[in-house]
Short mmCIF file of C-alpha atoms and ligand atoms in Angstrom, two decimals:
data_model
loop_
_atom_site.label_atom_id
_atom_site.label_comp_id
_atom_site.label_asym_id
_atom_site.label_seq_id
_atom_site.Cartn_x
_atom_site.Cartn_y
_atom_site.Cartn_z
CA UNK A 1 16.45 -27.08 -20.90
CA UNK A 2 14.58 -30.29 -20.29
CA UNK A 3 15.75 -30.31 -16.67
CA UNK A 4 14.93 -26.68 -16.19
CA UNK A 5 11.47 -27.06 -17.61
CA UNK A 6 9.91 -28.55 -14.50
CA UNK A 7 11.13 -25.57 -12.48
CA UNK A 8 9.24 -23.05 -14.57
CA UNK A 9 6.00 -23.35 -12.62
CA UNK A 10 7.98 -22.39 -9.53
CA UNK A 11 8.97 -19.02 -10.93
CA UNK A 12 5.79 -17.19 -9.96
CA UNK A 13 6.37 -18.31 -6.39
CA UNK A 14 9.86 -16.91 -6.51
CA UNK A 15 8.63 -13.62 -7.87
CA UNK A 16 5.91 -13.42 -5.29
CA UNK A 17 8.10 -14.22 -2.35
CA UNK A 18 10.27 -11.26 -3.24
CA UNK A 19 7.24 -9.01 -2.79
CA UNK A 20 7.31 -7.42 0.61
CA UNK A 21 3.71 -7.77 1.71
CA UNK A 22 3.33 -9.92 4.76
CA UNK A 23 -0.16 -11.06 5.53
CA UNK A 24 -1.29 -12.77 8.56
CA UNK A 25 -4.91 -13.50 8.88
CA UNK A 26 -6.66 -16.80 9.17
CA UNK A 27 -7.04 -18.00 5.60
CA UNK A 28 -9.28 -20.41 3.80
CA UNK A 29 -8.53 -21.82 0.32
CA UNK A 30 -10.28 -24.39 -1.81
CA UNK A 31 -8.10 -26.49 -4.05
CA UNK A 32 -9.88 -28.49 -6.76
CA UNK A 33 -8.23 -31.13 -9.00
CA UNK A 34 -5.01 -29.24 -8.92
CA UNK A 35 -1.82 -30.71 -10.39
CA UNK A 36 0.52 -27.80 -9.75
CA UNK A 37 3.85 -29.04 -8.31
CA UNK A 38 3.96 -26.11 -5.88
CA UNK A 39 1.02 -24.23 -4.36
CA UNK A 40 1.97 -21.30 -2.12
CA UNK A 41 -0.59 -20.39 0.56
CA UNK A 42 0.57 -17.66 2.83
CA UNK A 43 3.49 -15.74 4.21
CA UNK A 44 4.25 -14.80 7.79
CA UNK A 45 7.05 -13.43 9.95
CA UNK A 46 7.47 -15.62 13.04
CA UNK A 47 9.12 -14.61 16.29
CA UNK A 48 10.68 -17.28 18.54
CA UNK A 49 7.20 -18.25 19.63
CA UNK A 50 5.44 -18.86 16.35
CA UNK A 51 2.62 -21.30 15.67
CA UNK A 52 1.10 -22.58 12.47
CA UNK A 53 -2.35 -24.11 12.69
CA UNK A 54 -3.20 -26.14 9.64
CA UNK A 55 -6.57 -27.82 9.23
CA UNK A 56 -7.16 -29.58 5.96
CA UNK A 57 -10.39 -31.34 5.08
CA UNK A 58 -12.20 -32.94 2.13
CA UNK A 59 -8.92 -34.32 0.82
CA UNK A 60 -9.32 -36.37 -2.30
CA UNK A 61 -6.46 -37.68 -4.41
CA UNK A 62 -6.90 -38.81 -7.99
CA UNK A 63 -4.41 -41.63 -7.45
CA UNK A 64 -3.60 -43.17 -4.07
CA UNK A 65 -1.00 -45.72 -5.20
CA UNK A 66 1.82 -43.19 -5.25
CA UNK A 67 4.48 -42.43 -2.64
CA UNK A 68 2.54 -39.94 -0.54
CA UNK A 69 5.59 -38.86 1.45
CA UNK A 70 6.29 -36.71 -1.59
CA UNK A 71 3.02 -34.82 -1.17
CA UNK A 72 2.51 -32.40 1.67
CA UNK A 73 2.91 -29.03 3.34
CA UNK A 74 6.11 -27.33 4.37
CA UNK A 75 7.43 -24.01 5.65
CA UNK A 76 10.35 -22.38 3.91
CA UNK A 77 12.16 -19.05 4.01
CA UNK A 78 12.97 -17.29 0.78
CA UNK A 79 16.71 -17.89 1.22
CA UNK A 80 16.33 -21.61 1.78
CA UNK A 81 13.92 -21.77 -1.13
CA UNK A 82 16.63 -20.49 -3.48
CA UNK A 83 18.93 -23.26 -2.21
CA UNK A 84 16.19 -25.87 -2.60
CA UNK A 85 15.75 -24.80 -6.22
CA UNK A 86 19.50 -25.23 -6.68
CA UNK A 87 19.40 -28.71 -5.11
CA UNK A 88 16.55 -29.70 -7.43
CA UNK A 89 18.44 -28.31 -10.39
CA UNK A 90 21.59 -30.22 -9.46
CA UNK A 91 19.60 -33.42 -9.04
CA UNK A 92 20.61 -33.78 -5.37
CA UNK A 93 16.98 -34.24 -4.45
CA UNK A 94 13.92 -35.05 -6.50
CA UNK A 95 11.29 -33.41 -4.35
CA UNK A 96 11.32 -30.17 -2.32
CA UNK A 97 9.99 -32.13 0.67
CA UNK A 98 13.17 -34.22 0.76
CA UNK A 99 15.39 -31.20 1.33
CA UNK A 100 16.61 -30.63 4.87
CA UNK A 101 16.30 -26.91 4.23
CA UNK A 102 12.52 -26.95 4.33
CA UNK A 103 10.49 -27.59 7.47
CA UNK A 104 8.06 -30.32 6.68
CA UNK A 105 4.74 -29.70 8.44
CA UNK A 106 2.66 -32.61 7.21
CA UNK A 107 3.10 -35.21 4.49
CA UNK A 108 0.17 -37.14 3.11
CA UNK A 109 1.83 -40.46 4.00
CA UNK A 110 0.62 -39.77 7.58
CA UNK A 111 -2.90 -39.46 6.29
CA UNK A 112 -3.54 -43.24 6.45
CA UNK A 113 -6.54 -43.02 4.20
CA UNK A 114 -8.28 -40.31 6.20
CA UNK A 115 -9.92 -37.35 4.51
CA UNK A 116 -8.78 -34.63 6.85
CA UNK A 117 -6.19 -33.69 9.43
CA UNK A 118 -5.53 -30.89 11.94
CA UNK A 119 -2.02 -30.05 12.89
CA UNK A 120 -0.22 -27.56 15.09
CA UNK A 121 3.36 -26.68 14.21
CA UNK A 122 5.64 -24.74 16.59
CA UNK A 123 8.16 -22.53 14.88
CA UNK A 124 10.94 -21.34 17.16
CA UNK A 125 13.41 -19.91 14.61
CA UNK A 126 12.36 -16.37 13.96
CA UNK A 127 12.18 -15.59 10.26
CA UNK A 128 9.74 -14.91 7.48
CA UNK A 129 8.25 -18.14 6.18
CA UNK A 130 6.07 -19.19 3.30
CA UNK A 131 3.53 -21.94 3.76
CA UNK A 132 3.73 -24.09 0.67
CA UNK A 133 2.15 -27.29 -0.61
CA UNK A 134 4.32 -29.57 -2.74
CA UNK A 135 3.06 -32.29 -5.05
CA UNK A 136 6.04 -34.19 -6.42
CA UNK A 137 3.93 -36.34 -8.74
CA UNK A 138 2.50 -33.46 -10.75
CA UNK A 139 1.78 -35.52 -13.86
CA UNK A 140 0.11 -38.39 -12.06
CA UNK A 141 -1.72 -36.82 -9.15
CA UNK A 142 -4.50 -34.27 -8.90
CA UNK A 143 -5.31 -32.97 -5.43
CA UNK A 144 -8.54 -31.53 -4.04
CA UNK A 145 -8.80 -30.17 -0.51
CA UNK A 146 -10.07 -27.36 1.72
CA UNK A 147 -7.24 -25.64 3.53
CA UNK A 148 -7.69 -23.58 6.70
CA UNK A 149 -4.51 -22.03 7.93
CA UNK A 150 -3.64 -19.61 10.69
CA UNK A 151 -0.21 -18.34 11.64
CA UNK A 152 0.45 -16.32 14.74
CA UNK A 153 3.05 -15.51 17.36
CA UNK A 154 2.57 -15.98 21.07
CA UNK A 155 3.37 -12.92 23.07
CA UNK A 156 6.36 -13.58 25.40
CA UNK A 157 4.88 -13.76 28.89
CA UNK A 158 1.15 -13.61 28.56
CA UNK A 159 0.95 -16.10 25.65
CA UNK A 160 -1.65 -13.98 23.94
CA UNK A 161 -1.99 -14.68 20.23
CA UNK A 162 -0.72 -12.00 17.88
CA UNK A 163 -1.92 -12.55 14.32
CA UNK A 164 0.16 -9.72 12.90
CA UNK A 165 3.44 -10.73 11.39
CA UNK A 166 6.61 -9.80 13.29
CA UNK A 167 7.56 -6.32 12.11
CA UNK A 168 3.94 -5.29 11.59
CA UNK A 169 2.75 -5.88 15.08
CA UNK A 170 3.27 -2.25 16.16
CA UNK A 171 1.29 -0.93 13.18
CA UNK A 172 -1.94 -0.33 15.15
CA UNK A 173 -0.01 2.02 17.45
CA UNK A 174 1.71 3.75 14.52
CA UNK A 175 -1.62 4.44 12.79
CA UNK A 176 -3.18 5.59 16.03
CA UNK A 177 -0.39 8.10 16.74
CA UNK A 178 -0.67 9.49 13.20
CA UNK A 179 -4.42 9.81 13.51
CA UNK A 180 -3.92 11.87 16.70
CA UNK A 181 -1.51 14.11 14.78
CA UNK A 182 -4.12 14.70 12.07
CA UNK A 183 -6.88 15.41 14.59
CA UNK A 184 -4.53 18.00 16.13
CA UNK A 185 -3.89 19.49 12.68
CA UNK A 186 -7.63 19.65 12.09
CA UNK A 187 -8.05 21.58 15.36
CA UNK A 188 -5.26 23.97 14.37
CA UNK A 189 -6.86 24.45 10.96
CA UNK A 190 -10.26 25.17 12.52
CA UNK A 191 -8.72 27.88 14.69
CA UNK A 192 -6.94 29.38 11.63
CA UNK A 193 -10.22 29.36 9.72
CA UNK A 194 -11.99 31.02 12.64
CA UNK A 195 -9.37 33.77 13.00
CA UNK A 196 -9.16 34.46 9.27
CA UNK A 197 -12.78 33.73 8.46
CA UNK A 198 -13.11 36.93 6.41
CA UNK A 199 -10.42 35.88 3.95
CA UNK A 200 -11.09 32.11 3.97
CA UNK A 201 -12.21 30.67 0.66
CA UNK A 202 -14.33 27.61 -0.01
CA UNK A 203 -11.15 25.63 -0.72
CA UNK A 204 -10.02 26.16 2.86
CA UNK A 205 -13.13 24.45 4.19
CA UNK A 206 -12.55 21.66 1.71
CA UNK A 207 -9.02 21.28 3.11
CA UNK A 208 -10.51 20.87 6.57
CA UNK A 209 -12.69 18.04 5.28
CA UNK A 210 -9.65 16.36 3.73
CA UNK A 211 -7.69 16.49 7.00
CA UNK A 212 -10.61 15.13 9.01
CA UNK A 213 -11.15 12.29 6.52
CA UNK A 214 -7.47 11.42 6.72
CA UNK A 215 -7.60 11.38 10.54
CA UNK A 216 -10.69 9.15 10.59
CA UNK A 217 -9.17 6.88 7.96
CA UNK A 218 -6.05 6.38 10.10
CA UNK A 219 -8.16 5.74 13.17
CA UNK A 220 -10.12 3.03 11.31
CA UNK A 221 -6.89 1.54 9.99
CA UNK A 222 -5.50 1.41 13.54
CA UNK A 223 -8.65 -0.32 14.77
CA UNK A 224 -8.74 -2.67 11.77
CA UNK A 225 -5.12 -3.74 12.29
CA UNK A 226 -5.56 -4.10 16.02
CA UNK A 227 -8.66 -6.26 15.43
CA UNK A 228 -6.68 -8.48 13.05
CA UNK A 229 -3.87 -8.62 15.61
CA UNK A 230 -6.27 -9.92 18.26
CA UNK A 231 -8.56 -12.18 16.23
CA UNK A 232 -6.87 -12.99 12.93
CA UNK A 233 -9.80 -11.71 10.92
CA UNK A 234 -10.74 -8.24 9.78
CA UNK A 235 -14.48 -8.34 9.80
CA UNK A 236 -16.35 -5.24 10.78
CA UNK A 237 -13.70 -2.57 10.89
CA UNK A 238 -12.34 -3.26 7.46
CA UNK A 239 -15.55 -1.99 5.85
CA UNK A 240 -15.34 1.35 7.66
CA UNK A 241 -11.66 1.49 6.86
CA UNK A 242 -12.22 0.92 3.14
CA UNK A 243 -15.05 3.44 3.09
CA UNK A 244 -12.91 6.18 4.59
CA UNK A 245 -9.90 5.21 2.44
CA UNK A 246 -12.12 5.70 -0.54
CA UNK A 247 -13.43 9.10 0.61
CA UNK A 248 -9.94 10.17 1.60
CA UNK A 249 -8.46 9.09 -1.76
CA UNK A 250 -11.09 10.94 -3.77
CA UNK A 251 -10.99 14.08 -1.66
CA UNK A 252 -7.18 14.28 -1.62
CA UNK A 253 -6.87 13.95 -5.40
CA UNK A 254 -9.71 16.42 -5.89
CA UNK A 255 -7.98 18.85 -3.55
CA UNK A 256 -4.68 18.58 -5.41
CA UNK A 257 -6.50 19.25 -8.70
CA UNK A 258 -8.49 22.18 -7.26
CA UNK A 259 -5.46 23.82 -5.70
CA UNK A 260 -3.54 23.17 -8.91
CA UNK A 261 -6.16 25.02 -10.93
CA UNK A 262 -6.22 27.87 -8.45
CA UNK A 263 -9.93 27.32 -7.94
CA UNK A 264 -11.61 29.62 -5.42
CA UNK A 265 -8.54 31.75 -4.65
CA UNK A 266 -7.48 32.66 -8.19
CA UNK A 267 -10.79 32.14 -9.98
CA UNK A 268 -14.31 31.07 -9.12
CA UNK A 269 -14.92 28.51 -11.87
CA UNK A 270 -13.18 25.50 -13.36
CA UNK A 271 -12.38 25.38 -17.05
CA UNK A 272 -13.63 22.48 -19.12
CA UNK A 273 -10.28 20.77 -19.42
CA UNK A 274 -9.82 21.05 -15.67
CA UNK A 275 -13.21 19.47 -15.07
CA UNK A 276 -12.15 16.68 -17.42
CA UNK A 277 -9.15 15.93 -15.22
CA UNK A 278 -11.51 15.51 -12.26
CA UNK A 279 -13.82 13.34 -14.36
CA UNK A 280 -10.87 11.05 -15.10
CA UNK A 281 -9.39 11.00 -11.62
CA UNK A 282 -12.55 10.32 -9.60
CA UNK A 283 -13.70 7.14 -11.45
CA UNK A 284 -10.10 5.90 -11.48
CA UNK A 285 -9.96 6.35 -7.72
CA UNK A 286 -13.03 4.14 -7.45
CA UNK A 287 -11.25 1.43 -9.46
CA UNK A 288 -8.08 1.87 -7.39
CA UNK A 289 -10.02 1.41 -4.19
CA UNK A 290 -11.78 -1.72 -5.40
CA UNK A 291 -8.39 -3.13 -6.41
CA UNK A 292 -7.00 -2.26 -2.99
CA UNK A 293 -9.81 -4.14 -1.24
CA UNK A 294 -9.24 -7.26 -3.36
CA UNK A 295 -5.46 -7.07 -2.83
CA UNK A 296 -5.77 -6.74 0.94
CA UNK A 297 -8.44 -9.35 1.40
CA UNK A 298 -6.97 -12.08 -0.77
CA UNK A 299 -3.34 -12.02 0.34
CA UNK A 300 -0.27 -12.42 -1.86
CA UNK A 301 -1.14 -15.90 -3.10
CA UNK A 302 -4.81 -15.27 -3.65
CA UNK A 303 -6.64 -15.79 -6.89
CA UNK A 304 -5.88 -12.97 -9.38
CA UNK A 305 -3.84 -11.10 -6.80
CA UNK A 306 -1.16 -10.16 -9.34
CA UNK A 307 -3.74 -8.87 -11.84
CA UNK A 308 -5.37 -6.63 -9.26
CA UNK A 309 -1.99 -5.39 -8.08
CA UNK A 310 -1.17 -4.41 -11.65
CA UNK A 311 -4.53 -2.70 -12.13
CA UNK A 312 -3.94 -0.77 -8.93
CA UNK A 313 -0.45 0.35 -9.95
CA UNK A 314 -1.61 1.38 -13.42
CA UNK A 315 -4.59 3.39 -12.16
CA UNK A 316 -2.47 5.00 -9.49
CA UNK A 317 0.16 6.10 -12.00
CA UNK A 318 -2.52 7.56 -14.30
CA UNK A 319 -4.11 9.49 -11.39
CA UNK A 320 -0.75 10.82 -10.26
CA UNK A 321 0.10 12.05 -13.76
CA UNK A 322 -3.36 13.54 -14.30
CA UNK A 323 -3.23 15.73 -11.19
CA UNK A 324 -0.04 17.37 -12.44
CA UNK A 325 -1.66 18.82 -15.58
CA UNK A 326 -3.75 21.53 -13.88
CA UNK A 327 -0.67 22.78 -12.02
CA UNK A 328 1.30 22.96 -15.25
CA UNK A 329 -1.57 24.84 -16.94
CA UNK A 330 -1.73 27.30 -14.05
CA UNK A 331 2.01 27.92 -14.20
CA UNK A 332 1.75 28.57 -17.93
CA UNK A 333 -1.18 30.97 -17.52
CA UNK A 334 0.54 32.85 -14.74
CA UNK A 335 3.69 33.28 -16.81
CA UNK A 336 1.68 34.70 -19.68
CA UNK A 337 -0.33 36.97 -17.41
CA UNK A 338 2.86 38.24 -15.76
CA UNK A 339 4.15 39.44 -19.10
CA UNK A 340 0.97 41.13 -20.25
CA UNK A 341 -1.00 42.66 -17.39
CA UNK A 342 1.59 44.75 -15.58
CA UNK A 343 0.99 43.23 -12.15
CA UNK A 344 4.32 41.45 -12.27
CA UNK A 345 4.90 41.19 -8.54
CA UNK A 346 1.53 39.63 -7.82
CA UNK A 347 1.94 37.13 -10.60
CA UNK A 348 5.53 36.31 -9.81
CA UNK A 349 4.54 35.51 -6.27
CA UNK A 350 1.77 33.22 -7.44
CA UNK A 351 4.10 31.71 -10.01
CA UNK A 352 6.69 30.87 -7.38
CA UNK A 353 4.01 29.40 -5.17
CA UNK A 354 2.69 27.18 -7.95
CA UNK A 355 6.17 26.07 -8.94
CA UNK A 356 6.91 25.06 -5.37
CA UNK A 357 3.60 23.29 -5.22
CA UNK A 358 4.40 21.41 -8.44
CA UNK A 359 7.75 20.27 -7.07
CA UNK A 360 6.24 19.23 -3.76
CA UNK A 361 3.44 17.22 -5.43
CA UNK A 362 6.01 15.41 -7.56
CA UNK A 363 8.16 14.77 -4.53
CA UNK A 364 5.16 13.47 -2.59
CA UNK A 365 4.12 11.13 -5.39
CA UNK A 366 7.66 9.94 -5.98
CA UNK A 367 8.30 9.34 -2.31
CA UNK A 368 5.07 7.55 -1.45
CA UNK A 369 5.19 5.35 -4.57
CA UNK A 370 8.82 4.70 -5.42
CA UNK A 371 10.89 5.32 -2.29
CA UNK A 372 8.42 3.57 -0.01
CA UNK A 373 8.27 0.59 -2.35
CA UNK A 374 12.07 0.41 -2.41
CA UNK A 375 12.15 0.62 1.39
CA UNK A 376 9.59 -2.18 1.67
CA UNK A 377 11.68 -4.34 -0.61
CA UNK A 378 15.06 -3.83 1.03
CA UNK A 379 14.16 -3.76 4.72
CA UNK A 380 14.06 -6.99 6.65
CA UNK A 381 10.58 -8.36 7.50
CA UNK A 382 11.31 -7.38 11.12
CA UNK A 383 11.28 -3.71 10.21
CA UNK A 384 8.47 -3.70 7.67
CA UNK A 385 6.71 -1.03 9.74
CA UNK A 386 9.42 1.48 8.80
CA UNK A 387 8.10 1.86 5.27
CA UNK A 388 4.63 2.63 6.66
CA UNK A 389 6.12 5.29 8.94
CA UNK A 390 8.14 6.77 6.06
CA UNK A 391 5.03 6.97 3.84
CA UNK A 392 2.95 8.55 6.60
CA UNK A 393 5.67 11.09 7.41
CA UNK A 394 5.93 12.10 3.75
CA UNK A 395 2.15 12.43 3.57
CA UNK A 396 2.10 14.49 6.74
CA UNK A 397 4.81 16.79 5.36
CA UNK A 398 2.76 17.20 2.19
CA UNK A 399 -0.42 18.12 4.12
CA UNK A 400 1.48 20.58 6.31
CA UNK A 401 3.19 22.21 3.32
CA UNK A 402 -0.10 22.54 1.42
CA UNK A 403 -1.89 23.98 4.43
CA UNK A 404 0.91 26.39 5.25
CA UNK A 405 1.41 27.70 1.73
CA UNK A 406 -2.27 28.06 0.90
CA UNK A 407 -3.55 29.20 4.27
CA UNK A 408 -6.04 32.07 4.36
CA UNK A 409 -4.18 35.35 4.73
CA UNK A 410 -5.41 38.28 6.82
CA UNK A 411 -3.69 40.73 4.53
CA UNK A 412 -3.67 39.08 1.19
CA UNK A 413 -0.17 39.30 -0.27
CA UNK A 414 -1.57 38.70 -3.73
CA UNK A 415 -3.24 42.06 -3.89
CA UNK A 416 -1.47 44.53 -1.64
CA UNK A 417 1.95 45.30 -3.03
CA UNK A 418 3.92 48.53 -3.15
CA UNK A 419 5.75 50.02 -6.12
CA UNK A 420 9.21 48.95 -5.05
CA UNK A 421 8.24 45.30 -4.88
CA UNK A 422 6.51 45.70 -8.20
CA UNK A 423 9.69 46.95 -9.88
CA UNK A 424 11.85 44.25 -8.35
CA UNK A 425 9.43 41.60 -9.52
CA UNK A 426 9.31 42.96 -13.06
CA UNK A 427 13.12 42.79 -13.12
CA UNK A 428 13.08 39.24 -11.84
CA UNK A 429 10.61 38.15 -14.49
CA UNK A 430 12.69 39.77 -17.21
CA UNK A 431 15.80 37.98 -15.98
CA UNK A 432 13.92 34.73 -15.94
CA UNK A 433 12.75 35.19 -19.52
CA UNK A 434 16.33 35.80 -20.64
CA UNK A 435 17.45 32.61 -18.96
CA UNK A 436 14.79 30.57 -20.60
CA UNK A 437 15.75 31.89 -24.02
C1 NAG B 1 3.52 -26.07 20.72
O1 NAG B 1 3.20 -24.95 21.54
C2 NAG B 1 1.98 -25.08 22.22
C3 NAG B 1 1.70 -23.77 22.93
O2 NAG B 1 2.85 -23.23 23.52
C4 NAG B 1 2.09 -26.24 23.23
O3 NAG B 1 0.86 -26.38 23.92
C5 NAG B 1 2.37 -27.48 22.44
O4 NAG B 1 2.58 -28.57 23.34
C6 NAG B 1 3.62 -27.33 21.59
N1 NAG B 1 3.74 -28.48 20.72
C7 NAG B 1 4.88 -29.08 20.46
C8 NAG B 1 4.80 -30.25 19.54
O5 NAG B 1 5.93 -28.69 20.91
C1 NAG B 2 -8.35 -26.05 13.47
O1 NAG B 2 -9.13 -26.98 14.20
C2 NAG B 2 -9.12 -26.74 15.61
C3 NAG B 2 -9.85 -27.88 16.27
O2 NAG B 2 -11.03 -28.17 15.61
C4 NAG B 2 -9.77 -25.40 15.88
O3 NAG B 2 -9.77 -25.12 17.26
C5 NAG B 2 -8.98 -24.32 15.16
O4 NAG B 2 -9.59 -23.06 15.33
C6 NAG B 2 -8.88 -24.66 13.68
N1 NAG B 2 -7.97 -23.69 13.07
C7 NAG B 2 -8.20 -23.13 11.88
C8 NAG B 2 -7.18 -22.20 11.37
O5 NAG B 2 -9.18 -23.37 11.20
#
């Protein structure tokens, strides 16, 4: 236990390195009187042409009579890190910097009393690395310093810097292609609205707004990522991107709630409990978006990153559950109406539609939250773009399904139904009731 005790502070690092997010930008961190044995800074997937730029200034050590070769920066993959922990545990080494499994970038013994250093480290083994600071005199030494770090890959021939981690470098193109798809969908939807303008409801115009917001959001994300790729910083485009993410998030959840309640095509007004769902979901979306901004901007080792990640997950789960209630209420109402008002066929059709919608919303939520997360976790850093593509494809399928099923109809099937269909539907409902009993 005694031996294991000094490894405990390393656990958060272990947990964090198993998280899939790979950030990339130029980062700045201030460390003040810190005695942590391990301070993780950033994570990056290098190709064969990777470079780490590390500029550290304002270094001050609380005690300079120690062996400073045991204080410094190193790069380490997650796999090697597990072995290093084992070596420390077995007593083979006494400091992570002594292991031949880590790539030492700079130890403070080369500092020679100076207060700052700039170093360039070439990484030619492609892999995903963590930049970590080790202080092997944690009880005796407190460190203060300002750390500027940048990690990037040089593009094969042209030697242009690419600040996006290997595996994420094609993301700008992915987002751009998806934004084109949504702009096309918006055009298709406009032509549908024009042709069926007599039977289009307000909700159909709202759907158009949602598609356009999604398209603009993807376009901003493409530009944001491509700006980071070129410069290593996100400034400018990220604000537009967050703004449209926010609008898109709110409008999508509102749309799911409104369709779920049947607003505008089943009834003109919202009930109180349905309004309450919106009043819960909209403020929560604001919180979720703030959390998302903090998460993205601070990187996986940033201050309070874990807390914000948890807030985001919690809020997201609550929103996802809340939007299901109106659909369930609608299904219940339709079932009751089908039994009482004699228009069985009409109601059965609506009922089927709402049941399908319920299943598809659940599938969409499950896929974009759980399956995508699992994909992110199991795929190699080289293919981390695949989870983005999977999430965007699922979202696209959801938009297309919603648009197709709830499109404005020239002859409205809800209201024009002949007697034969009516009888068949009444039979079907009766059968269904028997099954449920
Ligand atoms: C690292 O790569 C850069 C750019 O290719 C080159 O200028 C520099 O000499 C290399 N440094 C070392 C130590 O290999
Ligand atoms: C590090 O310092 C060099 C030289 O001053 C500078 O060109 C480079 O941009 C700096 N890098 C970072 C990440 O701050």
